[in-house]
mmCIF file of C-alpha atoms in Angstrom:
data_model
loop_
_atom_site.group_PDB
_atom_site.id
_atom_site.type_symbol
_atom_site.label_atom_id
_atom_site.label_comp_id
_atom_site.label_asym_id
_atom_site.label_seq_id
_atom_site.Cartn_x
_atom_site.Cartn_y
_atom_site.Cartn_z
ATOM 1 C CA MET A 1 6.820 21.567 -12.048
ATOM 2 C CA ARG A 2 6.330 19.091 -14.946
ATOM 3 C CA GLU A 3 9.545 19.713 -16.203
ATOM 4 C CA ALA A 4 11.213 18.798 -12.671
ATOM 5 C CA SER A 5 8.965 15.980 -12.657
ATOM 6 C CA VAL A 6 10.441 14.910 -15.848
ATOM 7 C CA ARG A 7 13.955 15.212 -14.709
ATOM 8 C CA VAL A 8 13.015 13.066 -11.567
ATOM 9 C CA GLY A 9 11.725 10.277 -13.805
ATOM 10 C CA GLN A 10 14.844 10.525 -16.228
ATOM 11 C CA ALA A 11 16.971 10.025 -13.094
ATOM 12 C CA PHE A 12 15.150 6.800 -11.956
ATOM 13 C CA ARG A 13 15.357 5.738 -15.630
ATOM 14 C CA ARG A 14 18.994 6.406 -15.703
ATOM 15 C CA VAL A 15 20.413 5.298 -12.133
ATOM 16 C CA TYR A 16 17.824 2.323 -11.634
ATOM 17 C CA GLY A 17 16.689 1.263 -15.073
ATOM 18 C CA PHE A 18 13.385 2.239 -13.630
ATOM 19 C CA ILE A 19 10.924 3.576 -16.346
ATOM 20 C CA GLU A 20 7.539 3.750 -14.998
ATOM 21 C CA PRO A 21 7.857 7.262 -13.073
ATOM 22 C CA LEU A 22 8.848 8.765 -16.441
ATOM 23 C CA ASN A 23 6.233 7.012 -18.564
ATOM 24 C CA VAL A 24 3.266 7.776 -15.913
ATOM 25 C CA ILE A 25 4.789 11.648 -16.238
ATOM 26 C CA VAL A 26 4.864 11.757 -19.927
ATOM 27 C CA SER A 27 1.477 10.260 -20.418
ATOM 28 C CA GLU A 28 -0.110 12.997 -18.263
ATOM 29 C CA ARG A 29 1.803 15.954 -20.215
ATOM 30 C CA THR A 30 -0.451 16.249 -23.100
ATOM 31 C CA MET A 31 -3.709 15.992 -20.599
ATOM 32 C CA THR A 32 -6.137 18.515 -19.436
ATOM 33 C CA PRO A 33 -6.084 19.510 -15.908
ATOM 34 C CA LYS A 34 -9.865 17.806 -15.714
ATOM 35 C CA GLU A 35 -8.415 14.703 -17.652
ATOM 36 C CA VAL A 36 -5.812 14.694 -15.071
ATOM 37 C CA PHE A 37 -8.233 15.317 -12.329
ATOM 38 C CA ASP A 38 -10.851 12.371 -13.450
ATOM 39 C CA LEU A 39 -7.975 10.157 -13.222
ATOM 40 C CA MET A 40 -6.777 11.126 -9.787
ATOM 41 C CA THR A 41 -10.494 10.586 -8.817
ATOM 42 C CA CYS A 42 -10.561 7.183 -10.137
ATOM 43 C CA ASP A 43 -7.409 6.556 -7.979
ATOM 44 C CA ARG A 44 -9.171 7.687 -5.311
ATOM 45 C CA ASP A 45 -12.174 5.183 -5.587
ATOM 46 C CA TYR A 46 -10.063 2.275 -6.425
ATOM 47 C CA GLY A 47 -8.380 2.921 -3.206
ATOM 48 C CA ALA A 48 -11.480 3.491 -1.100
ATOM 49 C CA LEU A 49 -12.688 0.061 -2.398
ATOM 50 C CA ALA A 50 -9.738 -1.704 -0.944
ATOM 51 C CA MET A 51 -10.872 -0.857 2.594
ATOM 52 C CA ASP A 52 -14.765 -0.816 2.087
ATOM 53 C CA THR A 53 -16.391 -2.808 4.506
ATOM 54 C CA ARG A 54 -19.941 -1.972 3.662
ATOM 55 C CA HIS A 55 -20.491 -3.085 0.382
ATOM 56 C CA PRO A 56 -20.491 -6.908 -0.704
ATOM 57 C CA ALA A 57 -17.522 -8.297 -2.434
ATOM 58 C CA PRO A 58 -19.257 -8.604 -5.768
ATOM 59 C CA GLU A 59 -20.329 -5.378 -5.809
ATOM 60 C CA ARG A 60 -16.727 -4.045 -5.328
ATOM 61 C CA LEU A 61 -15.277 -6.192 -8.171
ATOM 62 C CA ARG A 62 -17.907 -4.871 -10.392
ATOM 63 C CA ARG A 63 -16.645 -1.249 -9.390
ATOM 64 C CA VAL A 64 -12.885 -2.119 -9.625
ATOM 65 C CA ASP A 65 -13.249 -3.840 -13.307
ATOM 66 C CA GLU A 66 -15.102 -0.427 -14.168
ATOM 67 C CA ILE A 67 -12.184 1.480 -13.149
ATOM 68 C CA VAL A 68 -9.883 -0.701 -14.744
ATOM 69 C CA ALA A 69 -11.782 -0.415 -17.949
ATOM 70 C CA LYS A 70 -11.817 3.135 -17.851
ATOM 71 C CA PHE A 71 -7.849 3.512 -17.346
ATOM 72 C CA ARG A 72 -7.370 1.031 -20.279
ATOM 73 C CA GLU A 73 -9.756 3.151 -22.352
ATOM 74 C CA VAL A 74 -7.686 6.378 -21.876
ATOM 75 C CA GLY A 75 -4.378 4.666 -22.253
ATOM 76 C CA GLN A 76 -3.423 4.474 -18.631
ATOM 77 C CA PRO A 77 -2.052 0.812 -18.345
ATOM 78 C CA TYR A 78 0.047 1.242 -15.229
ATOM 79 C CA ARG A 79 -2.825 2.775 -13.193
ATOM 80 C CA ALA A 80 -5.037 -0.129 -14.658
ATOM 81 C CA ILE A 81 -2.951 -2.842 -13.136
ATOM 82 C CA MET A 82 -2.494 -0.820 -9.801
ATOM 83 C CA ALA A 83 -6.509 -0.867 -9.740
ATOM 84 C CA GLU A 84 -6.471 -4.714 -10.816
ATOM 85 C CA MET A 85 -4.443 -5.356 -7.966
ATOM 86 C CA VAL A 86 -7.294 -3.846 -5.748
ATOM 87 C CA ALA A 87 -9.372 -6.844 -6.815
ATOM 88 C CA ILE A 88 -7.021 -9.593 -6.128
ATOM 89 C CA PRO A 89 -7.702 -9.750 -2.341
ATOM 90 C CA ILE A 90 -11.229 -9.027 -2.773
ATOM 91 C CA GLU A 91 -11.760 -12.229 -4.694
ATOM 92 C CA LEU A 92 -9.930 -14.168 -2.002
ATOM 93 C CA GLU A 93 -12.282 -12.536 0.535
ATOM 94 C CA ASP A 94 -15.381 -13.790 -1.429
ATOM 95 C CA GLY A 95 -13.897 -17.579 -1.226
ATOM 96 C CA ARG A 96 -13.098 -17.501 -5.003
ATOM 97 C CA ALA A 97 -9.191 -18.956 -4.468
ATOM 98 C CA ASP A 98 -9.328 -19.848 -8.554
ATOM 99 C CA ARG A 99 -10.260 -16.472 -9.808
ATOM 100 C CA HIS A 100 -7.751 -15.099 -7.203
ATOM 101 C CA ARG A 101 -4.990 -16.729 -8.756
ATOM 102 C CA GLY A 102 -6.305 -15.785 -12.388
ATOM 103 C CA ARG A 103 -6.342 -12.319 -11.705
ATOM 104 C CA ILE A 104 -2.725 -12.317 -10.266
ATOM 105 C CA GLU A 105 -1.530 -14.148 -13.216
ATOM 106 C CA ILE A 106 -3.308 -11.539 -15.628
ATOM 107 C CA ALA A 107 -1.765 -8.619 -13.721
ATOM 108 C CA ILE A 108 1.501 -10.392 -13.875
ATOM 109 C CA ARG A 109 1.175 -10.525 -17.553
ATOM 110 C CA ASP A 110 0.121 -7.054 -18.077
ATOM 111 C CA ALA A 111 3.074 -5.738 -15.860
ATOM 112 C CA ARG A 112 5.493 -7.420 -17.712
ATOM 113 C CA ARG A 113 4.165 -5.950 -20.956
ATOM 114 C CA VAL A 114 4.601 -2.329 -19.765
ATOM 115 C CA GLN A 115 7.524 -2.918 -17.634
ATOM 116 C CA GLN A 116 5.422 -1.962 -14.469
ATOM 117 C CA ASP A 117 8.257 -3.558 -12.192
ATOM 118 C CA TYR A 118 7.610 -2.534 -8.731
ATOM 119 C CA ALA A 119 3.838 -3.907 -9.066
ATOM 120 C CA LEU A 120 5.393 -6.980 -10.996
ATOM 121 C CA CYS A 121 7.294 -7.671 -7.706
ATOM 122 C CA GLN A 122 4.114 -7.341 -5.467
ATOM 123 C CA LEU A 123 2.493 -9.988 -7.698
ATOM 124 C CA LEU A 124 5.182 -12.106 -7.856
ATOM 125 C CA GLY A 125 5.066 -12.150 -4.395
ATOM 126 C CA GLN A 126 1.296 -12.799 -3.735
ATOM 127 C CA LEU A 127 1.620 -15.603 -6.799
ATOM 128 C CA GLY A 128 4.647 -17.433 -4.830
ATOM 129 C CA VAL A 129 2.301 -17.319 -1.564
ATOM 130 C CA VAL A 130 -0.390 -18.930 -3.489
ATOM 131 C CA HIS A 131 2.184 -21.821 -4.696
ATOM 132 C CA SER A 132 3.657 -22.150 -0.860
ATOM 133 C CA ASP A 133 0.225 -22.644 0.161
ATOM 134 C CA ALA A 134 -0.228 -25.240 -2.295
ATOM 135 C CA GLY A 135 2.914 -27.137 -1.470
ATOM 136 C CA ARG A 136 4.825 -26.247 -5.137
ATOM 137 C CA GLU A 137 7.962 -25.256 -3.576
ATOM 138 C CA ASP A 138 9.601 -25.099 -7.111
ATOM 139 C CA SER A 139 7.119 -22.733 -8.368
ATOM 140 C CA MET A 140 7.469 -20.587 -5.331
ATOM 141 C CA LYS A 141 11.197 -20.630 -5.397
ATOM 142 C CA MET A 142 10.450 -19.222 -9.024
ATOM 143 C CA CYS A 143 8.467 -16.544 -8.446
ATOM 144 C CA PHE A 144 10.544 -15.248 -5.261
ATOM 145 C CA ASP A 145 13.861 -15.579 -6.961
ATOM 146 C CA GLU A 146 12.357 -13.474 -10.202
ATOM 147 C CA GLY A 147 11.207 -11.068 -7.891
ATOM 148 C CA ILE A 148 14.511 -10.721 -5.857
ATOM 149 C CA GLN A 149 16.585 -10.421 -9.029
ATOM 150 C CA ILE A 150 13.931 -7.628 -10.351
ATOM 151 C CA ALA A 151 13.897 -5.920 -6.884
ATOM 152 C CA LEU A 152 17.850 -5.406 -6.755
ATOM 153 C CA LYS A 153 18.367 -4.849 -10.331
ATOM 154 C CA HIS A 154 16.097 -1.749 -9.494
ATOM 155 C CA GLY A 155 16.562 -1.025 -6.087
ATOM 156 C CA PHE A 156 13.557 -1.850 -4.553
ATOM 157 C CA LEU A 157 15.333 -2.928 -0.831
ATOM 158 C CA ASP A 158 11.749 -3.097 0.774
ATOM 159 C CA GLN A 159 10.577 -5.548 -2.072
ATOM 160 C CA ALA A 160 13.770 -8.024 -1.999
ATOM 161 C CA ALA A 161 13.649 -7.856 1.826
ATOM 162 C CA ARG A 162 9.752 -8.871 1.383
ATOM 163 C CA PHE A 163 10.887 -11.703 -0.556
ATOM 164 C CA TYR A 164 13.472 -13.130 1.766
ATOM 165 C CA ARG A 165 10.734 -12.660 4.279
ATOM 166 C CA PHE A 166 8.360 -14.916 2.709
ATOM 167 C CA TYR A 167 11.239 -17.612 2.022
ATOM 168 C CA ALA A 168 11.605 -17.442 5.878
ATOM 169 C CA VAL A 169 8.013 -17.683 6.712
ATOM 170 C CA SER A 170 7.368 -20.638 4.237
ATOM 171 C CA TYR A 171 10.693 -22.500 5.399
ATOM 172 C CA ALA A 172 9.757 -21.935 9.280
ATOM 173 C CA GLU A 173 5.984 -23.400 8.385
ATOM 174 C CA HIS A 174 7.958 -26.455 7.032
ATOM 175 C CA GLY A 175 10.256 -26.839 10.215
ATOM 176 C CA ARG A 176 13.187 -25.436 8.540
ATOM 177 C CA LEU A 177 13.920 -22.940 10.933
ATOM 178 C CA ALA A 178 17.822 -22.817 10.404
ATOM 179 C CA LEU A 179 16.877 -21.516 6.716
ATOM 180 C CA ALA A 180 14.179 -19.466 7.825
ATOM 181 C CA LEU A 181 16.468 -17.675 10.069
ATOM 182 C CA ASP A 182 19.295 -17.445 7.501
ATOM 183 C CA ARG A 183 16.810 -15.865 4.807
ATOM 184 C CA LEU A 184 15.598 -13.132 7.828
ATOM 185 C CA ALA A 185 18.776 -12.352 8.497
ATOM 186 C CA GLU A 186 19.436 -11.086 4.757
ATOM 187 C CA ALA A 187 16.098 -9.332 4.649
ATOM 188 C CA GLN A 188 17.229 -7.597 7.771
ATOM 189 C CA ARG A 189 20.277 -6.668 6.120
ATOM 190 C CA LEU A 190 18.725 -4.891 3.376
ATOM 191 C CA CYS A 191 16.321 -3.036 5.566
ATOM 192 C CA ASP A 192 19.385 -1.604 7.208
ATOM 193 C CA GLN A 193 20.548 -0.176 4.099
ATOM 194 C CA ALA A 194 19.071 3.358 2.749
ATOM 195 C CA GLY A 195 15.467 2.689 0.777
ATOM 196 C CA GLY A 196 14.694 -0.389 2.993
ATOM 197 C CA ARG A 197 13.082 0.737 6.370
ATOM 198 C CA ALA A 198 9.734 0.165 4.933
ATOM 199 C CA PHE A 199 9.926 -3.367 5.788
ATOM 200 C CA SER A 200 12.179 -3.135 8.844
ATOM 201 C CA CYS A 201 9.596 -3.597 11.087
ATOM 202 C CA ALA A 202 7.955 -6.561 9.709
ATOM 203 C CA CYS A 203 11.298 -8.647 9.387
ATOM 204 C CA LYS A 204 12.165 -7.613 12.996
ATOM 205 C CA VAL A 205 8.506 -9.057 13.931
ATOM 206 C CA GLU A 206 8.973 -12.037 12.210
ATOM 207 C CA HIS A 207 12.446 -12.529 13.609
ATOM 208 C CA ALA A 208 10.827 -12.311 17.398
ATOM 209 C CA LYS A 209 7.934 -15.098 15.937
ATOM 210 C CA LEU A 210 10.722 -17.307 14.853
ATOM 211 C CA LEU A 211 12.731 -17.166 18.244
ATOM 212 C CA ALA A 212 9.153 -17.724 19.950
ATOM 213 C CA LYS A 213 8.853 -20.708 17.822
ATOM 214 C CA LEU A 214 12.183 -22.138 19.006
ATOM 215 C CA GLY A 215 11.403 -21.304 22.639
ATOM 216 C CA CYS A 216 13.963 -18.788 22.805
ATOM 217 C CA TRP A 217 12.103 -16.298 25.005
ATOM 218 C CA ASP A 218 14.816 -14.311 26.347
ATOM 219 C CA LEU A 219 15.646 -13.640 22.965
ATOM 220 C CA VAL A 220 12.326 -12.484 21.987
ATOM 221 C CA ASP A 221 12.275 -10.147 24.608
ATOM 222 C CA ARG A 222 15.590 -8.448 23.542
ATOM 223 C CA SER A 223 13.911 -8.467 20.083
ATOM 224 C CA LEU A 224 10.941 -6.688 21.057
ATOM 225 C CA ARG A 225 13.111 -3.650 22.497
ATOM 226 C CA GLY A 226 14.129 -2.491 19.324
ATOM 227 C CA ILE A 227 10.467 -2.688 17.633
ATOM 228 C CA PRO A 228 8.718 0.253 19.431
ATOM 229 C CA PRO A 229 10.810 3.321 17.462
ATOM 230 C CA LEU A 230 9.940 1.430 14.473
ATOM 231 C CA MET A 231 6.629 1.230 15.305
ATOM 232 C CA ARG A 232 6.229 4.818 16.158
ATOM 233 C CA ALA A 233 7.665 5.729 12.661
ATOM 234 C CA TYR A 234 5.685 3.229 10.582
ATOM 235 C CA PRO A 235 2.863 5.288 10.232
ATOM 236 C CA SER A 236 4.386 7.936 8.300
ATOM 237 C CA PHE A 237 5.388 5.444 5.539
ATOM 238 C CA GLY A 238 3.245 2.266 6.215
ATOM 239 C CA HIS A 239 -0.324 1.127 5.630
ATOM 240 C CA ARG A 240 -2.457 1.353 8.760
ATOM 241 C CA LEU A 241 -3.864 -2.145 8.188
ATOM 242 C CA ASP A 242 -0.323 -3.516 8.137
ATOM 243 C CA TYR A 243 0.225 -1.612 11.343
ATOM 244 C CA ALA A 244 -2.609 -3.141 13.119
ATOM 245 C CA LYS A 245 -1.453 -6.642 12.437
ATOM 246 C CA PHE A 246 1.946 -5.667 13.504
ATOM 247 C CA ALA A 247 0.750 -4.498 16.848
ATOM 248 C CA PHE A 248 -1.153 -7.594 17.313
ATOM 249 C CA ASP A 249 1.746 -9.832 16.568
ATOM 250 C CA ILE A 250 3.688 -7.806 19.256
ATOM 251 C CA ASP A 251 1.173 -8.018 21.836
ATOM 252 C CA ARG A 252 0.523 -11.922 21.485
ATOM 253 C CA LEU A 253 4.700 -11.915 21.594
ATOM 254 C CA ARG A 254 4.719 -9.790 24.637
ATOM 255 C CA ALA A 255 2.057 -12.263 26.264
ATOM 256 C CA GLY A 256 4.177 -15.061 25.497
ATOM 257 C CA VAL A 257 7.176 -13.466 26.980
ATOM 258 C CA ALA A 258 5.294 -12.837 30.490
ATOM 259 C CA PHE A 259 3.794 -16.168 30.630
ATOM 260 C CA ALA A 260 7.437 -17.676 30.002
ATOM 261 C CA ARG A 261 8.778 -15.468 33.122
ATOM 262 C CA ARG A 262 6.002 -17.510 35.272
ATOM 263 C CA ILE A 263 7.014 -20.795 34.082
ATOM 264 C CA PRO A 264 10.103 -22.641 35.764
ATOM 265 C CA ALA A 265 12.731 -23.623 33.727
ATOM 266 C CA THR A 266 12.367 -27.465 32.883
ATOM 267 C CA ARG A 267 15.739 -27.497 30.762
ATOM 268 C CA PRO A 268 18.807 -25.085 29.873
ATOM 269 C CA SER A 269 17.848 -23.045 26.956
ATOM 270 C CA SER A 270 19.341 -23.869 23.683
ATOM 271 C CA CYS A 271 19.552 -20.580 22.321
ATOM 272 C CA GLY A 272 22.006 -18.890 25.032
ATOM 273 C CA ALA A 273 22.042 -17.906 28.847
ATOM 274 C CA GLY A 274 19.029 -16.167 29.837
ATOM 275 C CA SER A 275 16.801 -15.914 33.050
ATOM 276 C CA MET A 276 13.673 -17.511 31.076
ATOM 277 C CA PRO A 277 12.681 -20.961 30.191
ATOM 278 C CA SER A 278 13.530 -22.288 26.624
ATOM 279 C CA ARG A 279 10.007 -24.456 26.912
ATOM 280 C CA ARG A 280 7.464 -23.251 24.994
ATOM 281 C CA PRO A 281 4.543 -22.211 27.254
ATOM 282 C CA ILE A 282 1.399 -24.256 26.677
ATOM 283 C CA GLY A 283 -1.686 -21.918 25.130
ATOM 284 C CA VAL A 284 0.251 -19.030 23.898
ATOM 285 C CA TRP A 285 0.421 -20.209 20.200
ATOM 286 C CA VAL A 286 -3.232 -21.483 19.854
ATOM 287 C CA LEU A 287 -4.061 -18.618 18.056
ATOM 288 C CA PRO A 288 -3.640 -18.521 14.187
ATOM 289 C CA SER A 289 -0.587 -16.579 12.955
ATOM 290 C CA CYS A 290 -1.132 -13.455 11.125
ATOM 291 C CA SER A 291 1.469 -14.260 8.916
ATOM 292 C CA THR A 292 0.921 -12.647 5.303
ATOM 293 C CA ILE A 293 2.289 -15.568 3.647
ATOM 294 C CA GLY A 294 -0.758 -17.360 3.149
ATOM 295 C CA PRO A 295 -4.609 -17.340 3.049
ATOM 296 C CA ARG A 296 -4.753 -19.886 5.816
ATOM 297 C CA ALA A 297 -4.489 -17.028 8.399
ATOM 298 C CA TRP A 298 -4.150 -13.257 7.489
ATOM 299 C CA LYS A 299 -6.043 -13.983 4.137
ATOM 300 C CA GLN A 300 -8.616 -16.146 4.856
ATOM 301 C CA PRO A 301 -12.083 -14.732 3.392
ATOM 302 C CA GLY A 302 -13.004 -11.622 5.603
ATOM 303 C CA ARG A 303 -10.007 -12.165 8.034
ATOM 304 C CA ARG A 304 -8.585 -8.837 7.392
ATOM 305 C CA ARG A 305 -11.522 -7.169 8.296
ATOM 306 C CA ARG A 306 -12.447 -8.944 11.199
ATOM 307 C CA LEU A 307 -8.730 -8.696 12.334
ATOM 308 C CA TRP A 308 -8.802 -4.790 11.430
ATOM 309 C CA ARG A 309 -12.261 -4.483 13.616
ATOM 310 C CA SER A 310 -10.542 -6.260 16.581
ATOM 311 C CA ALA A 311 -7.675 -4.168 16.600
ATOM 312 C CA THR A 312 -9.007 -1.091 16.713
ATOM 313 C CA ALA A 313 -11.863 -1.728 19.182
ATOM 314 C CA GLY A 314 -9.434 -1.384 21.708
#
């Protein structure tokens, strides 16, 4: 089994230039079964801390830091970075934005050092979001463009699509809707290729939200029709918290469509012919966006847990 795993890792390195799988496999070959079991136990523990709602943030951060230190002690830098990434949103949840950014930058430095490129893409996206929320567009572009370059080089189509979606949300927040739609179209093109389905649902939801912002409710309705099959498949490869967020956004969009059908049209739609009005109904968009682009909404301290409880309460 280990020999087969090594061959798979070698194939990733040869075809995609992605060395992390092979390095992880090789690092575990000299370990005893008990040592490997201990590592997997730590993997489980930091994963559980990411969803823990019973203990305060400082206690969870202390526990994550202990796991990171243990990984580094036994020569597992890849696992250390993955555990460190769990601490990043906990810092924000605790209201410490400065430490949140600091942890991202430290993790980026470590990921560059060991060439953990998939995690590096994830971290560059998070840092770009921080810059976007602070109005530092040039810094945001540097992070997103580097992430796209790395993602396309190694065939991480889901990550490349994620960066284009972040671009789209940032542009939409600043009223640059044509650019936003262009970036979403590029993200969807990547999602339609083999290996990109993990982000297809997010792209389609974001596209529908942009159409809603334009008041094109007939097109929103059309876009939503293609989402249910993606949502049914999502639990097999996606995160349940993301699933709950998408379901929340979809229900809100459906409510907007239903509300728009009840309002007489006041002017011809700028988005093409359709039976629904182009005017945006008052009251539909008073709820804050659940976009993952920044802490003002979905990433506000404690908001992830509150939305999760609301979404699962029925």
